[in-house]
mmCIF file of C-alpha atoms and ligand atoms in Angstrom:
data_model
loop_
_atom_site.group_PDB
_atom_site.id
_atom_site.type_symbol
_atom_site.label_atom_id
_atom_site.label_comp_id
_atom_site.label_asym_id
_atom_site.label_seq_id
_atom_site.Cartn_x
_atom_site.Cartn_y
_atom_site.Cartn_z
ATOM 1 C CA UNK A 718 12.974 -5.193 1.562
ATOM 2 C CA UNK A 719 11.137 -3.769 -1.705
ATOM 3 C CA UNK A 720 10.057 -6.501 -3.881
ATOM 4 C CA UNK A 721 10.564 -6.128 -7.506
ATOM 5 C CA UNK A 722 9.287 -7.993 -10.664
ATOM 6 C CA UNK A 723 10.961 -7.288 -14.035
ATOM 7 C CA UNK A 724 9.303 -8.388 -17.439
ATOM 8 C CA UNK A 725 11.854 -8.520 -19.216
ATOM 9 C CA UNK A 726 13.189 -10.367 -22.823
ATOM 10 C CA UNK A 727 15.469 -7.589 -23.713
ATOM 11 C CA UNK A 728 19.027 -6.317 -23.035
ATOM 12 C CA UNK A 729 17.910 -3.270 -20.681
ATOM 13 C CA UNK A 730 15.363 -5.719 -18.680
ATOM 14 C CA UNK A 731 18.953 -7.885 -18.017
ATOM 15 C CA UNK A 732 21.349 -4.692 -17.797
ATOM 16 C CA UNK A 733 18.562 -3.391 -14.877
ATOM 17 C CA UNK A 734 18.885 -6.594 -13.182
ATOM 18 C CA UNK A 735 22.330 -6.631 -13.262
ATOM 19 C CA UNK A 736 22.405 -3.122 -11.432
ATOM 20 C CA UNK A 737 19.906 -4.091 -8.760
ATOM 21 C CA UNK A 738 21.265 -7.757 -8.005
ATOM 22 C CA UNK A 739 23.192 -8.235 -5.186
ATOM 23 C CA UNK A 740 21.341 -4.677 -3.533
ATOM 24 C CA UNK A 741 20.352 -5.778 0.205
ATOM 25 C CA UNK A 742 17.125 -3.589 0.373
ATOM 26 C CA UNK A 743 16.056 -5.067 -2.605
ATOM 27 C CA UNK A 744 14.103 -8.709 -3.802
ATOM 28 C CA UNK A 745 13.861 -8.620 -7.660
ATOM 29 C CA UNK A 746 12.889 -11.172 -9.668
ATOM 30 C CA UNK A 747 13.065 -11.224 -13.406
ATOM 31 C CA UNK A 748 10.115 -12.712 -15.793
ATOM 32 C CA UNK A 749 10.585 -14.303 -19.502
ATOM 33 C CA UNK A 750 7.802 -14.926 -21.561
ATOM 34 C CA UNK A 751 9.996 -18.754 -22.721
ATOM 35 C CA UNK A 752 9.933 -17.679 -26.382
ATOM 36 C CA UNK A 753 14.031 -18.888 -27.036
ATOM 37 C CA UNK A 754 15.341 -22.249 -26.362
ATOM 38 C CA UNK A 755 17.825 -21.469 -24.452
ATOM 39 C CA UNK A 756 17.858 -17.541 -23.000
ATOM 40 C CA UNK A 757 20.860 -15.693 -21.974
ATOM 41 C CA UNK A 758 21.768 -15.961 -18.523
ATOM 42 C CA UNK A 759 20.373 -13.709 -15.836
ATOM 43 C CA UNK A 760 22.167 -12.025 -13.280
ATOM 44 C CA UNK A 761 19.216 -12.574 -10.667
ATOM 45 C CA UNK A 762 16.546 -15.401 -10.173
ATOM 46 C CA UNK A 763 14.161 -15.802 -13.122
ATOM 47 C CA UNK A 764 11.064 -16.996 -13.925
ATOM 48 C CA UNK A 765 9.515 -18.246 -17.182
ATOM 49 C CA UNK A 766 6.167 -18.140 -18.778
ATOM 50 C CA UNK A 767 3.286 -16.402 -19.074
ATOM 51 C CA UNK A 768 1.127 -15.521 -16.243
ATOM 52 C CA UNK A 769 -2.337 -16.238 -18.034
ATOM 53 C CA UNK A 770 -3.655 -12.798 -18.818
ATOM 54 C CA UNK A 771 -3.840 -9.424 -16.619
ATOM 55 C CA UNK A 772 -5.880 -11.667 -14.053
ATOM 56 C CA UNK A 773 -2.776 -14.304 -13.725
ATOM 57 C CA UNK A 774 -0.178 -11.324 -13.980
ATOM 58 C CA UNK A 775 -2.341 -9.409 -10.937
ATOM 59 C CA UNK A 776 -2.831 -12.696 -8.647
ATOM 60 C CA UNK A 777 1.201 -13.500 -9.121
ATOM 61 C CA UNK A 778 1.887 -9.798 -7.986
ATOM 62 C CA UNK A 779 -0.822 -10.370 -4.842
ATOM 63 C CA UNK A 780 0.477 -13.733 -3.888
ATOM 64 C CA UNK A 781 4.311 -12.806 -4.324
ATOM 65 C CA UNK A 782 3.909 -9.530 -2.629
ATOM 66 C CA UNK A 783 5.309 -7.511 -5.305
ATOM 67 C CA UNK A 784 5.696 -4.132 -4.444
ATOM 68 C CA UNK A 785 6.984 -2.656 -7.886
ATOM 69 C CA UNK A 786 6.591 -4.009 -11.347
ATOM 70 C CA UNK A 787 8.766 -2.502 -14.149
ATOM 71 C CA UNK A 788 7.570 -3.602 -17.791
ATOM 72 C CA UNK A 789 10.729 -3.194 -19.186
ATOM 73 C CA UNK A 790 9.839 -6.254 -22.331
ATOM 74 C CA UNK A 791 10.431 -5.279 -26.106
ATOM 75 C CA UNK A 792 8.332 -1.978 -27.529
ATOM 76 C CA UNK A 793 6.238 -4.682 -29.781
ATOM 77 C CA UNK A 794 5.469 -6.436 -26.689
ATOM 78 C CA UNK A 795 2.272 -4.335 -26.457
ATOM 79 C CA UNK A 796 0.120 -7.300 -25.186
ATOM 80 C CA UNK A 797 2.334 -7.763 -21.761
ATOM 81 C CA UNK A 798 2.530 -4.166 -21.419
ATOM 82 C CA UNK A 799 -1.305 -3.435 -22.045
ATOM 83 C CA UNK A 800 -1.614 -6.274 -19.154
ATOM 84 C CA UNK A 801 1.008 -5.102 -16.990
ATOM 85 C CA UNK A 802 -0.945 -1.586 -16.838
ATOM 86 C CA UNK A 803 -4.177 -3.407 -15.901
ATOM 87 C CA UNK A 804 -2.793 -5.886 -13.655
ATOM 88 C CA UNK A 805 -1.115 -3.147 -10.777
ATOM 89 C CA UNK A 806 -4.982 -1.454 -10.580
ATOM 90 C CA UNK A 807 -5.881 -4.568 -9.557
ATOM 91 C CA UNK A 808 -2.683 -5.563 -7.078
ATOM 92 C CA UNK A 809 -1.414 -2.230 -6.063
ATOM 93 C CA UNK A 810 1.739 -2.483 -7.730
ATOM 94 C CA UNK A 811 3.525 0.397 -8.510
ATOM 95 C CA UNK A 812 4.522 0.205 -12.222
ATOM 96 C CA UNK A 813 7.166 1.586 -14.539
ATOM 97 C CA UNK A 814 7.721 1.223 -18.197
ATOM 98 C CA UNK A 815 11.396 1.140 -19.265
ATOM 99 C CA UNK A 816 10.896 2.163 -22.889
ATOM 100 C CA UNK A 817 14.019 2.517 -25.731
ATOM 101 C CA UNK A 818 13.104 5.401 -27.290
ATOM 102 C CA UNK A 819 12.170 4.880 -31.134
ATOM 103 C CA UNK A 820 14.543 5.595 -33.735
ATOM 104 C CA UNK A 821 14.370 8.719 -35.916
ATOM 105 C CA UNK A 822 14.378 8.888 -39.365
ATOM 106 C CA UNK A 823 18.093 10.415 -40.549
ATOM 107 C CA UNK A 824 19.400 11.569 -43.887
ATOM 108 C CA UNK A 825 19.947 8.909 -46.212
ATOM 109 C CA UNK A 826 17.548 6.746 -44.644
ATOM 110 C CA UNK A 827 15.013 5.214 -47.493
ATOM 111 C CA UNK A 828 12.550 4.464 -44.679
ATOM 112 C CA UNK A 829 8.430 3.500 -45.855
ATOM 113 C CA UNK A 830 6.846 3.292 -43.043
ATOM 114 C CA UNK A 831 3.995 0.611 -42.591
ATOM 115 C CA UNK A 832 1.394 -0.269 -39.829
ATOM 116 C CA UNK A 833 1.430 -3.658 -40.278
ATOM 117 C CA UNK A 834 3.203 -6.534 -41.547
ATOM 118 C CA UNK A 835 0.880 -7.308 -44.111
ATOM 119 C CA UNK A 836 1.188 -3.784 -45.548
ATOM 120 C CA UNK A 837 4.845 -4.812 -45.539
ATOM 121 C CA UNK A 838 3.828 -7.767 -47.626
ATOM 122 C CA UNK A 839 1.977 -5.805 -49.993
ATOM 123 C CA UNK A 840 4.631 -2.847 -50.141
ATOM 124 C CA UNK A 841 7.214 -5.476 -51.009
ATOM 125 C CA UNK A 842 4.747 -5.700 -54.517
ATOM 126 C CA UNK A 843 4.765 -8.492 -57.043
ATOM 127 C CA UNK A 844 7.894 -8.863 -58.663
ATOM 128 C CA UNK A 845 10.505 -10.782 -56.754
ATOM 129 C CA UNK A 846 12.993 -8.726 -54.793
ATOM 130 C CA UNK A 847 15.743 -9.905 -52.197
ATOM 131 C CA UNK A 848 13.890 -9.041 -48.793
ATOM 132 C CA UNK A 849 16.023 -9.139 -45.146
ATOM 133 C CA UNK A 850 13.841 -10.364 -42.669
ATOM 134 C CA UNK A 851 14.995 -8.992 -39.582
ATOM 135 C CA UNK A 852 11.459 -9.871 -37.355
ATOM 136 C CA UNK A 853 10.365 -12.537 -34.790
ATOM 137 C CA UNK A 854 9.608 -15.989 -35.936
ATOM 138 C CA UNK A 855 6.233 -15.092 -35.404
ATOM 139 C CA UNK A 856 5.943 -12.065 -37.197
ATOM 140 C CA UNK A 857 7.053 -14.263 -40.677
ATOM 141 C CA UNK A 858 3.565 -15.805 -41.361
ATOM 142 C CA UNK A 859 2.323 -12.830 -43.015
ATOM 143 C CA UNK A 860 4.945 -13.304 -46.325
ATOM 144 C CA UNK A 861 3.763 -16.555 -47.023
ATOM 145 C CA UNK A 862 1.593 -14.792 -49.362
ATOM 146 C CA UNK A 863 4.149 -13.709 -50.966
ATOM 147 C CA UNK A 864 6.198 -16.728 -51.802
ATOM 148 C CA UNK A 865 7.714 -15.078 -55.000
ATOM 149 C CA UNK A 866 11.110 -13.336 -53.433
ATOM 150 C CA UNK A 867 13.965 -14.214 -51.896
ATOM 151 C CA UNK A 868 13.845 -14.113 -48.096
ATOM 152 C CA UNK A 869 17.031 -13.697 -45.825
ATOM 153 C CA UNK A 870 15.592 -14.637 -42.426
ATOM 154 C CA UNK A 871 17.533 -14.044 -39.438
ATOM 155 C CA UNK A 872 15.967 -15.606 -36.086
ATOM 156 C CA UNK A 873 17.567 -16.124 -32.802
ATOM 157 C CA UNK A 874 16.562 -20.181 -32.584
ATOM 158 C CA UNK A 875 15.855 -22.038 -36.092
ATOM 159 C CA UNK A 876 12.809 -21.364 -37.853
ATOM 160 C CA UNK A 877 11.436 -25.052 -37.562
ATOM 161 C CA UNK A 878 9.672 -26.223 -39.141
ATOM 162 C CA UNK A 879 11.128 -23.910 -41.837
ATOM 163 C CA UNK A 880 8.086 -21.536 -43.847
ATOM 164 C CA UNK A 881 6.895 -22.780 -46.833
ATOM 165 C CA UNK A 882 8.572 -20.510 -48.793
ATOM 166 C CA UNK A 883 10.576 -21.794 -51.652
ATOM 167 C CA UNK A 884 13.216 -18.961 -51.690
ATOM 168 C CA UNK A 885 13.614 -18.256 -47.915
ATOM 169 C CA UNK A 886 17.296 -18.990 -46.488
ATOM 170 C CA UNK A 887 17.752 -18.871 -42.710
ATOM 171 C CA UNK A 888 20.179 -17.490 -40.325
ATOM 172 C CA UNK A 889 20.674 -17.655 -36.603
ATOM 173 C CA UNK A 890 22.136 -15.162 -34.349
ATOM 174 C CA UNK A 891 21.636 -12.975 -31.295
ATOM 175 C CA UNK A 892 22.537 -9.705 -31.285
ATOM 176 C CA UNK A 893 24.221 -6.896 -31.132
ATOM 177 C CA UNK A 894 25.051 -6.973 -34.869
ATOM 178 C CA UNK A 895 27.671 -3.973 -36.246
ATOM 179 C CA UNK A 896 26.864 -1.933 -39.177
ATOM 180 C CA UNK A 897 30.189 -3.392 -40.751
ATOM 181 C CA UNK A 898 28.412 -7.278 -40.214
ATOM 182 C CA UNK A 899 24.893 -6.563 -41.232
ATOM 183 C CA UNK A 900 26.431 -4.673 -44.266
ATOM 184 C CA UNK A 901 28.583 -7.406 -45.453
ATOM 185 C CA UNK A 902 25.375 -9.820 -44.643
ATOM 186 C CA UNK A 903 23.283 -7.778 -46.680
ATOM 187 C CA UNK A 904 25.972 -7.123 -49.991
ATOM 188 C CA UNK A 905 26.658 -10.855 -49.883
ATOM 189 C CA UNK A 906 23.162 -11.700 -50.171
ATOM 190 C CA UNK A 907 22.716 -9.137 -52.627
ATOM 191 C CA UNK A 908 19.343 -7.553 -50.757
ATOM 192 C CA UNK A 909 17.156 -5.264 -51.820
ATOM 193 C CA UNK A 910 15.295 -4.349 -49.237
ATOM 194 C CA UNK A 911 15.007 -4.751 -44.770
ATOM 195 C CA UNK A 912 12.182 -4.931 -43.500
ATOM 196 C CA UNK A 913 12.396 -4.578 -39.963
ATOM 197 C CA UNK A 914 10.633 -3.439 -36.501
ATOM 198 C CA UNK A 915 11.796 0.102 -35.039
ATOM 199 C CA UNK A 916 12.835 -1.363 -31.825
ATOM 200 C CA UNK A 917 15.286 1.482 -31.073
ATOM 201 C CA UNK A 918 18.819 1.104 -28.880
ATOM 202 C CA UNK A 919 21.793 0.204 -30.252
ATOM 203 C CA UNK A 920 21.941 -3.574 -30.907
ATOM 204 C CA UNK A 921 20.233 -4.211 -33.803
ATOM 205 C CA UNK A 922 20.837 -0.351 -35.347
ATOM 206 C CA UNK A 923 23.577 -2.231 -37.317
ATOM 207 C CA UNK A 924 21.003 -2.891 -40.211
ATOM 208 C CA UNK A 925 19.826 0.314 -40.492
ATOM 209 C CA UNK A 926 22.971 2.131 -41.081
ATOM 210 C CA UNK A 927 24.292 -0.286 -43.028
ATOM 211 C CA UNK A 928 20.845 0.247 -45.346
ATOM 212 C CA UNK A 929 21.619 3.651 -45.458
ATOM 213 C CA UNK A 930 25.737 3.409 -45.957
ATOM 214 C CA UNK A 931 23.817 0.551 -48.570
ATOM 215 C CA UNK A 932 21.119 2.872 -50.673
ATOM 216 C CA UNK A 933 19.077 0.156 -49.486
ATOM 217 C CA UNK A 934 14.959 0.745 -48.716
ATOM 218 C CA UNK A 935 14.073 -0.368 -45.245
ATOM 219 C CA UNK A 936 10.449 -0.846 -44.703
ATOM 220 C CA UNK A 937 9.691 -0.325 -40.908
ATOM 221 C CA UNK A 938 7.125 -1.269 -39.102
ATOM 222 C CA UNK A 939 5.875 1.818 -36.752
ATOM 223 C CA UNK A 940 5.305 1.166 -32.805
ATOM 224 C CA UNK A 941 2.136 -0.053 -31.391
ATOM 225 C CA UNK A 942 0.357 1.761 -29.191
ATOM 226 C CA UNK A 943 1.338 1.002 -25.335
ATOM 227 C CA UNK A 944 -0.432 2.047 -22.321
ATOM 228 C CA UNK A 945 0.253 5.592 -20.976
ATOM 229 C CA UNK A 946 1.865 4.910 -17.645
ATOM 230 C CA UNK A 947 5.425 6.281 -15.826
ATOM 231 C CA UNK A 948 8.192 5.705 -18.230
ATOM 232 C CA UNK A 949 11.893 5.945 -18.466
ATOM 233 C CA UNK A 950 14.208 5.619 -21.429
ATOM 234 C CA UNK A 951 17.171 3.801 -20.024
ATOM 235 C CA UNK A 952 17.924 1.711 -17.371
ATOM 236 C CA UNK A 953 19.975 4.335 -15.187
ATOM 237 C CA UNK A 954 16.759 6.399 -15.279
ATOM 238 C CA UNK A 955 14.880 3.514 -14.148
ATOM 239 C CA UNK A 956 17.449 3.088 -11.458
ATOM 240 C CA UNK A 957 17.415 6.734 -9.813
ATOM 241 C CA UNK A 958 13.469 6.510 -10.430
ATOM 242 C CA UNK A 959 13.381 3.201 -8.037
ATOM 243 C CA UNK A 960 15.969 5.205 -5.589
ATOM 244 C CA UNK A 961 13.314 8.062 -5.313
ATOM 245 C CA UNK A 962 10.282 5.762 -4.159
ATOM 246 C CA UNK A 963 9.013 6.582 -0.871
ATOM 247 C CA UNK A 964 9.745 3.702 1.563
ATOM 248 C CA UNK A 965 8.051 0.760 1.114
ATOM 249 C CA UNK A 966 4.409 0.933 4.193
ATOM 250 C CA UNK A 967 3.997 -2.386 6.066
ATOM 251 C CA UNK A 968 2.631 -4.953 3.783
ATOM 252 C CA UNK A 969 -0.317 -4.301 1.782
ATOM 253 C CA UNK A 970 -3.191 -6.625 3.793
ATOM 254 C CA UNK A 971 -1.160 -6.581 7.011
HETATM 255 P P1 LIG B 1189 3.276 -10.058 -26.176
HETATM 256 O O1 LIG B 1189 2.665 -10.357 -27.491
HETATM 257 O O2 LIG B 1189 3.106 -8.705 -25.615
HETATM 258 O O3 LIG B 1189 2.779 -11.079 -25.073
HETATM 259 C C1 LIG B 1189 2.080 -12.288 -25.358
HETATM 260 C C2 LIG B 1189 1.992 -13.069 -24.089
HETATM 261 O O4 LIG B 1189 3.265 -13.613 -23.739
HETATM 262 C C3 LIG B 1189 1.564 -12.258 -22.892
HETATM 263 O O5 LIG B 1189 0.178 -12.079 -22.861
HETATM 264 C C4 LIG B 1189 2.117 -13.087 -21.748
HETATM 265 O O6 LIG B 1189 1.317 -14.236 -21.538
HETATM 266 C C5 LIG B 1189 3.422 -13.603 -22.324
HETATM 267 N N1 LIG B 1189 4.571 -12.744 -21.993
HETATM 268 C C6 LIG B 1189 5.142 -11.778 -22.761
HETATM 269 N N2 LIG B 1189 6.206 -11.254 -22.159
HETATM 270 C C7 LIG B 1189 6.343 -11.926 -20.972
HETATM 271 C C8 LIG B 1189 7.280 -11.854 -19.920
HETATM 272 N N3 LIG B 1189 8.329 -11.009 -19.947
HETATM 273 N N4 LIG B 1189 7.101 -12.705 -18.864
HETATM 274 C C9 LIG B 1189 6.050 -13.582 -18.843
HETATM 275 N N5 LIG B 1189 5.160 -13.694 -19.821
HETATM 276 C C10 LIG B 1189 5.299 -12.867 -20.877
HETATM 277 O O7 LIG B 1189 4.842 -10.397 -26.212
HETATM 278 P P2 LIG B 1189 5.755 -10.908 -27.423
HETATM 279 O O8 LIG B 1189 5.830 -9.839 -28.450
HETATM 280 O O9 LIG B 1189 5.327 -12.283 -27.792
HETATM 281 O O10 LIG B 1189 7.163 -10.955 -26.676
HETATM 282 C C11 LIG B 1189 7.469 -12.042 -25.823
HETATM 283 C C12 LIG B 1189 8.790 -11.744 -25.151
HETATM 284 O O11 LIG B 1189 9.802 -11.545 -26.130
HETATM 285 C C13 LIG B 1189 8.769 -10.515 -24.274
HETATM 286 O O12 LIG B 1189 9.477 -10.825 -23.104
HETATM 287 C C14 LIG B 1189 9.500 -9.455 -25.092
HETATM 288 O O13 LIG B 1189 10.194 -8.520 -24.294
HETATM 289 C C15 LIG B 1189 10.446 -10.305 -25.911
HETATM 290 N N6 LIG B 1189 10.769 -9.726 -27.220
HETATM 291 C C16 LIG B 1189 9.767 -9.394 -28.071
HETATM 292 C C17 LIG B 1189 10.070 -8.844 -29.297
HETATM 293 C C18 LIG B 1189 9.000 -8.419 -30.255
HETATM 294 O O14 LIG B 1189 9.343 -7.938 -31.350
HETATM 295 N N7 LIG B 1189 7.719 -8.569 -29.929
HETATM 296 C C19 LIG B 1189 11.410 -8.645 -29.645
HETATM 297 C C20 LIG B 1189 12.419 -9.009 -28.754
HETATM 298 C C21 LIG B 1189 12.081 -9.555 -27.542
HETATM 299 P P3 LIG B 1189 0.149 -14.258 -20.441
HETATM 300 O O15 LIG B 1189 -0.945 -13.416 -20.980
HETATM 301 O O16 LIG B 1189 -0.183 -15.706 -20.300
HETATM 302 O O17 LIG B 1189 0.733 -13.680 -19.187
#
């Protein structure tokens, strides 16, 4: 029996469960970091919190015997991934990175491209525009310096307490969003610019074509940097890639 950890907090970490639950030569667990109130259900047993570092993450693998960990959490997630890569030196875990490739700039797109959120802030400029907020609920703290425009901020659990920002207005909702709902989101608000992550796949695309469909400037934050290990794009890749392992040896230790 192969035991298998999944860091997950994204669709494909909960689509790769799905297809390995229920497999008899295989143990998998699946790991959320706790950031939403109340997650979407799992298809196999979960659990939550972080592990306390690359140390914590490597003595978890040790102690539950994990013979293959797949980092399959969001591409901004660079902190669990940069530990994940450290953490199977130290165990012996195998590792794989399930990674959504990025989106590409298309005609039509009115993309600026920024490093950082705080280069968003700045790119945004002085005078108040009608800004889409499309980020984490901790990714917002940057725009408090710029209190002057009109925030749209869409979160998956409330922003509370809310920002101080005067003009901000805040939605919930989990994706997927459509083009044809993030359009009519963004025309009834009347923004002027997204600003948003490039987190690739298809569920939260919506905004971007509708930005484009929209003449509408999206500034996008580009990817951090993530450790160069064995990676897969999708989660049937990362399927046939587990299917290919050599046979698990007698326990490491044993
Ligand atoms: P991060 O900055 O890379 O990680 C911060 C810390 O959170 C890690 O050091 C780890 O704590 C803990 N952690 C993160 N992912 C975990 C997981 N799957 N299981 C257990 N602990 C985890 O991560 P983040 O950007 O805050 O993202 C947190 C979660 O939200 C991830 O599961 C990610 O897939 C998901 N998510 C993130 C984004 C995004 O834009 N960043 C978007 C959608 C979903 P310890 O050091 O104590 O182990």
């Amino acid at each position: 029996m192969r035991r298998i950890l999944i860091l997950g907090g994204t669709a494909e970490a909960r689509q790769l469960a799905g297809k390995l639950a229920g497999r008899g030569d295989l143990a998998v667990t699946l790991s959320l970091a706790g950031r939403t109130a109340s997650p979407a259900p799992q298809p196999v047993p979960v659990r939550i919190g972080g592990f306390g570092g690359a140390d914590g993450l490597a003595e978890y693998l040790s102690d539950e015997c994990i013979d293959v960990l797949i980092d399959a959490t969001h591409p901004y997630a660079a902190t669990i991934s940069a530990n994940a890569a450290k953490a199977v030196t130290e165990s012996g875990a195998r590792l794989l990175a399930l990674r959504r490739p990025a989106w590409e700039r298309v005609s039509g797109d009115l993309w600026n491209e920024v490093d950082t959120l705080a280069e968003a802030v700045q790119v945004l400029g002085d005078e108040p525009r009608r800004v889409f907020l499309a980020l984490g609920r901790k990714d917002l703290v940057p725009f408090l310096h710029a209190p002057q425009h009109d925030y749209l901020i869409r979160s998956v659990d409330p922003v509370d307490p809310p920002l101080a920002l005067p003009r901000a207005k805040y939605i919930t909702g989990r994706g997927p969003f459509t083009e044809e709902h993030d359009g009519a989101l963004m025309a009834a608000h009347h923004i002027e610019v997204v600003i948003a992550k490039n987190s690739g796949g298809d569920a939260t695309y919506g905004k971007i074509v509708a930005a484009r469909a929209l003449g509408i400037e999206v500034i996008i934050l580009r990817r951090p940097v993530l450790p160069d290990v064995t990676s897969v794009g999708s989660v049937e890749d990362a399927v046939r890639w587990l299917d290919h392992l050599p046979a698990p040896k007698t326990k490491r230790g044993v």
